[in-house]
PDB file of N, CA and C in Angstrom:
ATOM      1  N   UNK F 291     115.924-108.192  12.853  1.00  0.00           N
ATOM      2  CA  UNK F 291     114.778-108.790  12.189  1.00  0.00           C
ATOM      3  C   UNK F 291     113.506-108.189  12.779  1.00  0.00           C
ATOM      4  N   UNK F 292     112.574-107.886  11.912  1.00  0.00           N
ATOM      5  CA  UNK F 292     111.308-107.290  12.344  1.00  0.00           C
ATOM      6  C   UNK F 292     110.225-108.371  12.411  1.00  0.00           C
ATOM      7  N   UNK F 293     109.720-108.598  13.596  1.00  0.00           N
ATOM      8  CA  UNK F 293     108.699-109.621  13.799  1.00  0.00           C
ATOM      9  C   UNK F 293     107.296-109.029  13.906  1.00  0.00           C
ATOM     10  N   UNK F 294     107.187-107.697  13.934  1.00  0.00           N
ATOM     11  CA  UNK F 294     105.880-107.087  14.178  1.00  0.00           C
ATOM     12  C   UNK F 294     104.866-107.363  13.069  1.00  0.00           C
ATOM     13  N   UNK F 295     105.324-107.675  11.864  1.00  0.00           N
ATOM     14  CA  UNK F 295     104.410-108.005  10.768  1.00  0.00           C
ATOM     15  C   UNK F 295     104.465-109.477  10.375  1.00  0.00           C
ATOM     16  N   UNK F 296     105.129-110.295  11.188  1.00  0.00           N
ATOM     17  CA  UNK F 296     105.256-111.713  10.867  1.00  0.00           C
ATOM     18  C   UNK F 296     103.880-112.382  10.878  1.00  0.00           C
ATOM     19  N   UNK F 297     103.702-113.312   9.956  1.00  0.00           N
ATOM     20  CA  UNK F 297     102.424-114.022   9.845  1.00  0.00           C
ATOM     21  C   UNK F 297     102.317-115.111  10.915  1.00  0.00           C
ATOM     22  N   UNK F 298     101.192-115.101  11.583  1.00  0.00           N
ATOM     23  CA  UNK F 298     100.872-116.160  12.533  1.00  0.00           C
ATOM     24  C   UNK F 298      99.454-116.608  12.217  1.00  0.00           C
ATOM     25  N   UNK F 299      99.315-117.804  11.704  1.00  0.00           N
ATOM     26  CA  UNK F 299      98.001-118.324  11.363  1.00  0.00           C
ATOM     27  C   UNK F 299      97.194-118.628  12.616  1.00  0.00           C
ATOM     28  N   UNK F 300      95.926-118.321  12.565  1.00  0.00           N
ATOM     29  CA  UNK F 300      95.026-118.574  13.700  1.00  0.00           C
ATOM     30  C   UNK F 300      95.116-120.034  14.139  1.00  0.00           C
ATOM     31  N   UNK F 301      95.132-120.956  13.183  1.00  0.00           N
ATOM     32  CA  UNK F 301      95.173-122.385  13.510  1.00  0.00           C
ATOM     33  C   UNK F 301      96.458-122.776  14.220  1.00  0.00           C
ATOM     34  N   UNK F 302      97.551-122.072  13.931  1.00  0.00           N
ATOM     35  CA  UNK F 302      98.823-122.361  14.603  1.00  0.00           C
ATOM     36  C   UNK F 302      98.671-122.113  16.108  1.00  0.00           C
ATOM     37  N   UNK F 303      97.898-121.088  16.456  1.00  0.00           N
ATOM     38  CA  UNK F 303      97.665-120.767  17.869  1.00  0.00           C
ATOM     39  C   UNK F 303      96.579-121.671  18.450  1.00  0.00           C
ATOM     40  N   UNK F 304      95.411-121.693  17.814  1.00  0.00           N
ATOM     41  CA  UNK F 304      94.255-122.380  18.415  1.00  0.00           C
ATOM     42  C   UNK F 304      94.385-123.900  18.396  1.00  0.00           C
ATOM     43  N   UNK F 305      94.934-124.466  17.321  1.00  0.00           N
ATOM     44  CA  UNK F 305      95.022-125.925  17.212  1.00  0.00           C
ATOM     45  C   UNK F 305      96.336-126.492  17.722  1.00  0.00           C
ATOM     46  N   UNK F 306      97.423-125.742  17.553  1.00  0.00           N
ATOM     47  CA  UNK F 306      98.752-126.275  17.854  1.00  0.00           C
ATOM     48  C   UNK F 306      99.307-125.807  19.194  1.00  0.00           C
ATOM     49  N   UNK F 307      99.271-124.504  19.464  1.00  0.00           N
ATOM     50  CA  UNK F 307      99.849-124.009  20.720  1.00  0.00           C
ATOM     51  C   UNK F 307      98.850-124.024  21.875  1.00  0.00           C
ATOM     52  N   UNK F 308      97.575-123.937  21.565  1.00  0.00           N
ATOM     53  CA  UNK F 308      96.558-123.944  22.628  1.00  0.00           C
ATOM     54  C   UNK F 308      95.591-125.110  22.483  1.00  0.00           C
ATOM     55  N   UNK F 309      95.877-126.020  21.570  1.00  0.00           N
ATOM     56  CA  UNK F 309      94.977-127.134  21.303  1.00  0.00           C
ATOM     57  C   UNK F 309      95.467-128.437  21.879  1.00  0.00           C
ATOM     58  N   UNK F 310      94.806-129.502  21.461  1.00  0.00           N
ATOM     59  CA  UNK F 310      95.169-130.834  21.955  1.00  0.00           C
ATOM     60  C   UNK F 310      95.310-131.811  20.794  1.00  0.00           C
ATOM     61  N   UNK F 311      95.878-131.333  19.677  1.00  0.00           N
ATOM     62  CA  UNK F 311      95.989-132.153  18.479  1.00  0.00           C
ATOM     63  C   UNK F 311      97.078-133.229  18.575  1.00  0.00           C
ATOM     64  N   UNK F 312      97.972-133.122  19.538  1.00  0.00           N
ATOM     65  CA  UNK F 312      99.029-134.119  19.724  1.00  0.00           C
ATOM     66  C   UNK F 312      99.535-134.034  21.156  1.00  0.00           C
ATOM     67  N   UNK F 313     100.369-134.989  21.536  1.00  0.00           N
ATOM     68  CA  UNK F 313     100.952-134.971  22.880  1.00  0.00           C
ATOM     69  C   UNK F 313     101.760-133.688  23.092  1.00  0.00           C
ATOM     70  N   UNK F 314     102.541-133.295  22.084  1.00  0.00           N
ATOM     71  CA  UNK F 314     103.333-132.067  22.192  1.00  0.00           C
ATOM     72  C   UNK F 314     102.418-130.855  22.326  1.00  0.00           C
ATOM     73  N   UNK F 315     101.312-130.852  21.585  1.00  0.00           N
ATOM     74  CA  UNK F 315     100.382-129.722  21.655  1.00  0.00           C
ATOM     75  C   UNK F 315      99.745-129.618  23.032  1.00  0.00           C
ATOM     76  N   UNK F 316      99.451-130.726  23.659  1.00  0.00           N
ATOM     77  CA  UNK F 316      98.838-130.704  24.995  1.00  0.00           C
ATOM     78  C   UNK F 316      99.781-130.040  25.990  1.00  0.00           C
ATOM     79  N   UNK F 317     101.064-130.363  25.931  1.00  0.00           N
ATOM     80  CA  UNK F 317     102.039-129.741  26.833  1.00  0.00           C
ATOM     81  C   UNK F 317     102.153-128.248  26.598  1.00  0.00           C
ATOM     82  N   UNK F 318     102.155-127.838  25.344  1.00  0.00           N
ATOM     83  CA  UNK F 318     102.228-126.415  25.022  1.00  0.00           C
ATOM     84  C   UNK F 318     100.954-125.717  25.468  1.00  0.00           C
ATOM     85  N   UNK F 319      99.813-126.364  25.250  1.00  0.00           N
ATOM     86  CA  UNK F 319      98.529-125.778  25.662  1.00  0.00           C
ATOM     87  C   UNK F 319      98.483-125.582  27.174  1.00  0.00           C
ATOM     88  N   UNK F 320      99.023-126.519  27.917  1.00  0.00           N
ATOM     89  CA  UNK F 320      99.061-126.371  29.387  1.00  0.00           C
ATOM     90  C   UNK F 320      99.910-125.161  29.778  1.00  0.00           C
ATOM     91  N   UNK F 321     101.091-125.043  29.181  1.00  0.00           N
ATOM     92  CA  UNK F 321     101.978-123.925  29.504  1.00  0.00           C
ATOM     93  C   UNK F 321     101.309-122.592  29.177  1.00  0.00           C
ATOM     94  N   UNK F 322     100.880-122.428  27.939  1.00  0.00           N
ATOM     95  CA  UNK F 322     100.297-121.151  27.538  1.00  0.00           C
ATOM     96  C   UNK F 322      98.969-120.891  28.248  1.00  0.00           C
ATOM     97  N   UNK F 323      98.222-121.941  28.555  1.00  0.00           N
ATOM     98  CA  UNK F 323      96.993-121.780  29.334  1.00  0.00           C
ATOM     99  C   UNK F 323      97.281-121.294  30.750  1.00  0.00           C
ATOM    100  N   UNK F 324      98.312-121.860  31.389  1.00  0.00           N
ATOM    101  CA  UNK F 324      98.707-121.407  32.733  1.00  0.00           C
ATOM    102  C   UNK F 324      99.136-119.951  32.723  1.00  0.00           C
ATOM    103  N   UNK F 325      99.649-119.501  31.594  1.00  0.00           N
ATOM    104  CA  UNK F 325     100.088-118.116  31.464  1.00  0.00           C
ATOM    105  C   UNK F 325      98.894-117.168  31.301  1.00  0.00           C
ATOM    106  N   UNK F 326      97.713-117.728  31.045  1.00  0.00           N
ATOM    107  CA  UNK F 326      96.509-116.910  30.904  1.00  0.00           C
ATOM    108  C   UNK F 326      96.039-116.719  29.474  1.00  0.00           C
ATOM    109  N   UNK F 327      96.684-117.380  28.508  1.00  0.00           N
ATOM    110  CA  UNK F 327      96.271-117.268  27.114  1.00  0.00           C
ATOM    111  C   UNK F 327      95.126-118.240  26.845  1.00  0.00           C
ATOM    112  N   UNK F 328      94.242-117.878  25.903  1.00  0.00           N
ATOM    113  CA  UNK F 328      93.122-118.746  25.550  1.00  0.00           C
ATOM    114  C   UNK F 328      92.902-118.726  24.042  1.00  0.00           C
ATOM    115  N   UNK F 329      92.282-119.790  23.531  1.00  0.00           N
ATOM    116  CA  UNK F 329      91.985-119.886  22.099  1.00  0.00           C
ATOM    117  C   UNK F 329      91.001-118.804  21.672  1.00  0.00           C
ATOM    118  N   UNK F 330      90.106-118.412  22.551  1.00  0.00           N
ATOM    119  CA  UNK F 330      89.121-117.379  22.220  1.00  0.00           C
ATOM    120  C   UNK F 330      89.807-116.045  21.930  1.00  0.00           C
ATOM    121  N   UNK F 331      90.884-115.750  22.630  1.00  0.00           N
ATOM    122  CA  UNK F 331      91.642-114.512  22.438  1.00  0.00           C
ATOM    123  C   UNK F 331      93.009-114.838  21.833  1.00  0.00           C
ATOM    124  N   UNK F 332      93.011-115.631  20.769  1.00  0.00           N
ATOM    125  CA  UNK F 332      94.254-116.130  20.184  1.00  0.00           C
ATOM    126  C   UNK F 332      95.182-115.003  19.731  1.00  0.00           C
ATOM    127  N   UNK F 333      94.600-113.858  19.351  1.00  0.00           N
ATOM    128  CA  UNK F 333      95.429-112.741  18.895  1.00  0.00           C
ATOM    129  C   UNK F 333      96.339-112.223  20.010  1.00  0.00           C
ATOM    130  N   UNK F 334      95.923-112.408  21.258  1.00  0.00           N
ATOM    131  CA  UNK F 334      96.728-111.974  22.403  1.00  0.00           C
ATOM    132  C   UNK F 334      98.036-112.763  22.447  1.00  0.00           C
ATOM    133  N   UNK F 335      97.964-114.070  22.237  1.00  0.00           N
ATOM    134  CA  UNK F 335      99.184-114.880  22.216  1.00  0.00           C
ATOM    135  C   UNK F 335     100.011-114.554  20.977  1.00  0.00           C
ATOM    136  N   UNK F 336      99.375-114.325  19.847  1.00  0.00           N
ATOM    137  CA  UNK F 336     100.113-113.957  18.636  1.00  0.00           C
ATOM    138  C   UNK F 336     100.924-112.675  18.860  1.00  0.00           C
ATOM    139  N   UNK F 337     100.305-111.685  19.463  1.00  0.00           N
ATOM    140  CA  UNK F 337     100.999-110.419  19.740  1.00  0.00           C
ATOM    141  C   UNK F 337     102.146-110.627  20.726  1.00  0.00           C
ATOM    142  N   UNK F 338     101.921-111.448  21.750  1.00  0.00           N
ATOM    143  CA  UNK F 338     102.963-111.715  22.745  1.00  0.00           C
ATOM    144  C   UNK F 338     104.144-112.446  22.111  1.00  0.00           C
ATOM    145  N   UNK F 339     103.877-113.353  21.184  1.00  0.00           N
ATOM    146  CA  UNK F 339     104.958-114.066  20.503  1.00  0.00           C
ATOM    147  C   UNK F 339     105.769-113.118  19.618  1.00  0.00           C
ATOM    148  N   UNK F 340     105.108-112.197  18.956  1.00  0.00           N
ATOM    149  CA  UNK F 340     105.827-111.215  18.142  1.00  0.00           C
ATOM    150  C   UNK F 340     106.722-110.340  19.028  1.00  0.00           C
ATOM    151  N   UNK F 341     106.183-109.902  20.189  1.00  0.00           N
ATOM    152  CA  UNK F 341     106.989-109.100  21.123  1.00  0.00           C
ATOM    153  C   UNK F 341     108.170-109.901  21.645  1.00  0.00           C
ATOM    154  N   UNK F 342     107.910-111.162  22.014  1.00  0.00           N
ATOM    155  CA  UNK F 342     108.975-112.018  22.544  1.00  0.00           C
ATOM    156  C   UNK F 342     110.117-112.119  21.549  1.00  0.00           C
ATOM    157  N   UNK F 343     109.800-112.388  20.284  1.00  0.00           N
ATOM    158  CA  UNK F 343     110.838-112.544  19.270  1.00  0.00           C
ATOM    159  C   UNK F 343     111.573-111.227  19.012  1.00  0.00           C
ATOM    160  N   UNK F 344     110.859-110.129  19.048  1.00  0.00           N
ATOM    161  CA  UNK F 344     111.463-108.817  18.802  1.00  0.00           C
ATOM    162  C   UNK F 344     112.471-108.442  19.873  1.00  0.00           C
ATOM    163  N   UNK F 345     112.260-108.931  21.094  1.00  0.00           N
ATOM    164  CA  UNK F 345     113.106-108.549  22.224  1.00  0.00           C
ATOM    165  C   UNK F 345     114.104-109.629  22.630  1.00  0.00           C
ATOM    166  N   UNK F 346     114.039-110.798  21.996  1.00  0.00           N
ATOM    167  CA  UNK F 346     114.845-111.945  22.406  1.00  0.00           C
ATOM    168  C   UNK F 346     116.176-111.998  21.661  1.00  0.00           C
ATOM    169  N   UNK F 347     117.053-112.853  22.174  1.00  0.00           N
ATOM    170  CA  UNK F 347     118.272-113.194  21.447  1.00  0.00           C
ATOM    171  C   UNK F 347     117.855-114.110  20.299  1.00  0.00           C
ATOM    172  N   UNK F 348     118.270-113.784  19.072  1.00  0.00           N
ATOM    173  CA  UNK F 348     117.839-114.534  17.899  1.00  0.00           C
ATOM    174  C   UNK F 348     119.044-115.169  17.214  1.00  0.00           C
ATOM    175  N   UNK F 349     118.936-116.466  16.982  1.00  0.00           N
ATOM    176  CA  UNK F 349     119.951-117.210  16.239  1.00  0.00           C
ATOM    177  C   UNK F 349     119.393-117.466  14.842  1.00  0.00           C
ATOM    178  N   UNK F 350     120.168-117.156  13.822  1.00  0.00           N
ATOM    179  CA  UNK F 350     119.737-117.357  12.439  1.00  0.00           C
ATOM    180  C   UNK F 350     120.387-118.625  11.909  1.00  0.00           C
ATOM    181  N   UNK F 351     119.561-119.485  11.339  1.00  0.00           N
ATOM    182  CA  UNK F 351     120.037-120.744  10.773  1.00  0.00           C
ATOM    183  C   UNK F 351     119.539-120.857   9.336  1.00  0.00           C
ATOM    184  N   UNK F 352     120.263-121.588   8.522  1.00  0.00           N
ATOM    185  CA  UNK F 352     119.836-121.845   7.157  1.00  0.00           C
ATOM    186  C   UNK F 352     119.224-123.236   7.098  1.00  0.00           C
ATOM    187  N   UNK F 353     118.072-123.330   6.439  1.00  0.00           N
ATOM    188  CA  UNK F 353     117.423-124.624   6.280  1.00  0.00           C
ATOM    189  C   UNK F 353     116.996-124.790   4.828  1.00  0.00           C
ATOM    190  N   UNK F 354     116.510-125.972   4.482  1.00  0.00           N
ATOM    191  CA  UNK F 354     116.035-126.232   3.126  1.00  0.00           C
ATOM    192  C   UNK F 354     114.809-125.391   2.789  1.00  0.00           C
ATOM    193  N   UNK F 355     114.122-124.869   3.790  1.00  0.00           N
ATOM    194  CA  UNK F 355     112.884-124.121   3.588  1.00  0.00           C
ATOM    195  C   UNK F 355     113.096-122.613   3.647  1.00  0.00           C
ATOM    196  N   UNK F 356     114.295-122.169   3.953  1.00  0.00           N
ATOM    197  CA  UNK F 356     114.582-120.742   4.032  1.00  0.00           C
ATOM    198  C   UNK F 356     115.384-120.406   5.269  1.00  0.00           C
ATOM    199  N   UNK F 357     115.455-119.129   5.587  1.00  0.00           N
ATOM    200  CA  UNK F 357     116.169-118.681   6.784  1.00  0.00           C
ATOM    201  C   UNK F 357     115.284-118.900   8.006  1.00  0.00           C
ATOM    202  N   UNK F 358     115.851-119.559   9.001  1.00  0.00           N
ATOM    203  CA  UNK F 358     115.123-119.865  10.229  1.00  0.00           C
ATOM    204  C   UNK F 358     115.656-118.980  11.346  1.00  0.00           C
ATOM    205  N   UNK F 359     114.743-118.409  12.120  1.00  0.00           N
ATOM    206  CA  UNK F 359     115.086-117.523  13.226  1.00  0.00           C
ATOM    207  C   UNK F 359     114.599-118.165  14.515  1.00  0.00           C
ATOM    208  N   UNK F 360     115.534-118.455  15.420  1.00  0.00           N
ATOM    209  CA  UNK F 360     115.216-119.090  16.687  1.00  0.00           C
ATOM    210  C   UNK F 360     115.407-118.043  17.783  1.00  0.00           C
ATOM    211  N   UNK F 361     114.295-117.624  18.377  1.00  0.00           N
ATOM    212  CA  UNK F 361     114.304-116.549  19.376  1.00  0.00           C
ATOM    213  C   UNK F 361     114.132-117.151  20.771  1.00  0.00           C
ATOM    214  N   UNK F 362     115.088-116.899  21.643  1.00  0.00           N
ATOM    215  CA  UNK F 362     115.042-117.420  23.008  1.00  0.00           C
ATOM    216  C   UNK F 362     114.985-116.255  23.979  1.00  0.00           C
ATOM    217  N   UNK F 363     113.899-116.215  24.757  1.00  0.00           N
ATOM    218  CA  UNK F 363     113.733-115.135  25.717  1.00  0.00           C
ATOM    219  C   UNK F 363     112.384-115.192  26.384  1.00  0.00           C
ATOM    220  N   UNK F 364     112.122-114.262  27.274  1.00  0.00           N
ATOM    221  CA  UNK F 364     110.874-114.293  28.045  1.00  0.00           C
ATOM    222  C   UNK F 364     109.663-113.854  27.232  1.00  0.00           C
ATOM    223  N   UNK F 365     108.528-114.412  27.612  1.00  0.00           N
ATOM    224  CA  UNK F 365     107.234-113.987  27.093  1.00  0.00           C
ATOM    225  C   UNK F 365     106.378-113.638  28.308  1.00  0.00           C
ATOM    226  N   UNK F 366     105.656-112.557  28.211  1.00  0.00           N
ATOM    227  CA  UNK F 366     104.800-112.122  29.317  1.00  0.00           C
ATOM    228  C   UNK F 366     103.381-112.611  29.082  1.00  0.00           C
ATOM    229  N   UNK F 367     102.822-113.246  30.101  1.00  0.00           N
ATOM    230  CA  UNK F 367     101.464-113.758  30.008  1.00  0.00           C
ATOM    231  C   UNK F 367     100.451-112.790  30.593  1.00  0.00           C
ATOM    232  N   UNK F 368      99.191-112.940  30.215  1.00  0.00           N
ATOM    233  CA  UNK F 368      98.126-112.099  30.767  1.00  0.00           C
ATOM    234  C   UNK F 368      97.998-112.217  32.284  1.00  0.00           C
ATOM    235  N   UNK F 369      98.508-113.321  32.854  1.00  0.00           N
ATOM    236  CA  UNK F 369      98.432-113.504  34.303  1.00  0.00           C
ATOM    237  C   UNK F 369      99.523-112.729  35.042  1.00  0.00           C
ATOM    238  N   UNK F 370     100.369-112.021  34.289  1.00  0.00           N
ATOM    239  CA  UNK F 370     101.425-111.224  34.908  1.00  0.00           C
ATOM    240  C   UNK F 370     102.755-111.945  35.028  1.00  0.00           C
ATOM    241  N   UNK F 371     102.769-113.233  34.736  1.00  0.00           N
ATOM    242  CA  UNK F 371     104.002-113.996  34.819  1.00  0.00           C
ATOM    243  C   UNK F 371     104.849-113.855  33.568  1.00  0.00           C
ATOM    244  N   UNK F 372     106.120-114.131  33.720  1.00  0.00           N
ATOM    245  CA  UNK F 372     107.048-114.103  32.599  1.00  0.00           C
ATOM    246  C   UNK F 372     107.730-115.465  32.540  1.00  0.00           C
ATOM    247  N   UNK F 373     107.760-116.058  31.350  1.00  0.00           N
ATOM    248  CA  UNK F 373     108.299-117.390  31.181  1.00  0.00           C
ATOM    249  C   UNK F 373     109.289-117.388  30.024  1.00  0.00           C
ATOM    250  N   UNK F 374     110.363-118.117  30.152  1.00  0.00           N
ATOM    251  CA  UNK F 374     111.347-118.189  29.081  1.00  0.00           C
ATOM    252  C   UNK F 374     110.906-119.257  28.083  1.00  0.00           C
ATOM    253  N   UNK F 375     110.811-118.852  26.817  1.00  0.00           N
ATOM    254  CA  UNK F 375     110.411-119.777  25.767  1.00  0.00           C
ATOM    255  C   UNK F 375     111.344-119.642  24.572  1.00  0.00           C
ATOM    256  N   UNK F 376     111.164-120.544  23.634  1.00  0.00           N
ATOM    257  CA  UNK F 376     111.826-120.485  22.338  1.00  0.00           C
ATOM    258  C   UNK F 376     110.717-120.368  21.296  1.00  0.00           C
ATOM    259  N   UNK F 377     110.815-119.383  20.430  1.00  0.00           N
ATOM    260  CA  UNK F 377     109.895-119.302  19.294  1.00  0.00           C
ATOM    261  C   UNK F 377     110.723-119.445  18.025  1.00  0.00           C
ATOM    262  N   UNK F 378     110.166-120.168  17.069  1.00  0.00           N
ATOM    263  CA  UNK F 378     110.881-120.453  15.830  1.00  0.00           C
ATOM    264  C   UNK F 378     110.070-119.867  14.673  1.00  0.00           C
ATOM    265  N   UNK F 379     110.765-119.143  13.825  1.00  0.00           N
ATOM    266  CA  UNK F 379     110.167-118.437  12.698  1.00  0.00           C
ATOM    267  C   UNK F 379     110.935-118.804  11.440  1.00  0.00           C
ATOM    268  N   UNK F 380     110.283-118.701  10.291  1.00  0.00           N
ATOM    269  CA  UNK F 380     110.971-118.978   9.035  1.00  0.00           C
ATOM    270  C   UNK F 380     110.591-117.922   8.005  1.00  0.00           C
ATOM    271  N   UNK F 381     111.568-117.569   7.192  1.00  0.00           N
ATOM    272  CA  UNK F 381     111.326-116.699   6.051  1.00  0.00           C
ATOM    273  C   UNK F 381     111.637-117.523   4.812  1.00  0.00           C
ATOM    274  N   UNK F 382     110.588-117.959   4.138  1.00  0.00           N
ATOM    275  CA  UNK F 382     110.732-118.825   2.967  1.00  0.00           C
ATOM    276  C   UNK F 382     110.705-118.037   1.657  1.00  0.00           C
ATOM    277  N   UNK F 383     110.869-116.732   1.760  1.00  0.00           N
ATOM    278  CA  UNK F 383     110.836-115.881   0.586  1.00  0.00           C
ATOM    279  C   UNK F 383     109.503-115.178   0.401  1.00  0.00           C
ATOM    280  N   UNK F 384     108.469-115.650   1.111  1.00  0.00           N
ATOM    281  CA  UNK F 384     107.149-115.014   1.032  1.00  0.00           C
ATOM    282  C   UNK F 384     106.876-114.160   2.260  1.00  0.00           C
ATOM    283  N   UNK F 385     107.817-114.129   3.173  1.00  0.00           N
ATOM    284  CA  UNK F 385     107.655-113.369   4.406  1.00  0.00           C
ATOM    285  C   UNK F 385     107.913-114.228   5.621  1.00  0.00           C
ATOM    286  N   UNK F 386     108.044-113.591   6.740  1.00  0.00           N
ATOM    287  CA  UNK F 386     108.339-114.259   8.003  1.00  0.00           C
ATOM    288  C   UNK F 386     107.065-114.831   8.598  1.00  0.00           C
ATOM    289  N   UNK F 387     107.137-116.078   9.091  1.00  0.00           N
ATOM    290  CA  UNK F 387     105.969-116.685   9.728  1.00  0.00           C
ATOM    291  C   UNK F 387     106.393-117.568  10.896  1.00  0.00           C
ATOM    292  N   UNK F 388     105.488-117.738  11.850  1.00  0.00           N
ATOM    293  CA  UNK F 388     105.731-118.562  13.028  1.00  0.00           C
ATOM    294  C   UNK F 388     105.679-120.042  12.666  1.00  0.00           C
ATOM    295  N   UNK F 389     106.647-120.797  13.156  1.00  0.00           N
ATOM    296  CA  UNK F 389     106.673-122.244  12.972  1.00  0.00           C
ATOM    297  C   UNK F 389     106.208-122.935  14.252  1.00  0.00           C
ATOM    298  N   UNK F 390     106.798-122.559  15.394  1.00  0.00           N
ATOM    299  CA  UNK F 390     106.450-123.186  16.665  1.00  0.00           C
ATOM    300  C   UNK F 390     106.934-122.324  17.818  1.00  0.00           C
ATOM    301  N   UNK F 391     106.514-122.682  19.000  1.00  0.00           N
ATOM    302  CA  UNK F 391     107.010-122.082  20.249  1.00  0.00           C
ATOM    303  C   UNK F 391     106.921-123.156  21.321  1.00  0.00           C
ATOM    304  N   UNK F 392     107.885-123.155  22.221  1.00  0.00           N
ATOM    305  CA  UNK F 392     107.913-124.167  23.278  1.00  0.00           C
ATOM    306  C   UNK F 392     108.716-123.643  24.467  1.00  0.00           C
ATOM    307  N   UNK F 393     108.531-124.273  25.624  1.00  0.00           N
ATOM    308  CA  UNK F 393     109.280-123.834  26.809  1.00  0.00           C
ATOM    309  C   UNK F 393     110.778-124.034  26.616  1.00  0.00           C
ATOM    310  N   UNK F 394     111.555-123.104  27.135  1.00  0.00           N
ATOM    311  CA  UNK F 394     113.007-123.208  27.107  1.00  0.00           C
ATOM    312  C   UNK F 394     113.448-124.261  28.120  1.00  0.00           C
ATOM    313  N   UNK F 395     114.340-125.141  27.689  1.00  0.00           N
ATOM    314  CA  UNK F 395     114.890-126.159  28.598  1.00  0.00           C
ATOM    315  C   UNK F 395     116.387-126.018  28.569  1.00  0.00           C
ATOM    316  N   UNK F 396     116.980-125.883  29.740  1.00  0.00           N
ATOM    317  CA  UNK F 396     118.441-125.715  29.812  1.00  0.00           C
ATOM    318  C   UNK F 396     119.156-127.030  29.689  1.00  0.00           C
TER     319      UNK F 396
END
């Protein structure tokens, strides 16, 4: 699967992964913030998520909304650290797009 052209909406990064719109968003914002990502440079996290999915182990699932791709593997942060995360993508027939990303829990 090619993730290099996958759609990632700015709001998905700034409001959801780096924002404080919900309790879950606050936890994600803390993680990605500790990694050195910021809402001002949201494209940096978008690019890192595309790289993470391209290099990760990907499980394909079928859902009511299309084919879902669950990528589990490391993401490299601007601070030099590497963290294992899960990113979830969907192809609903209009192209591949990011749904969510969260820390990997064993």
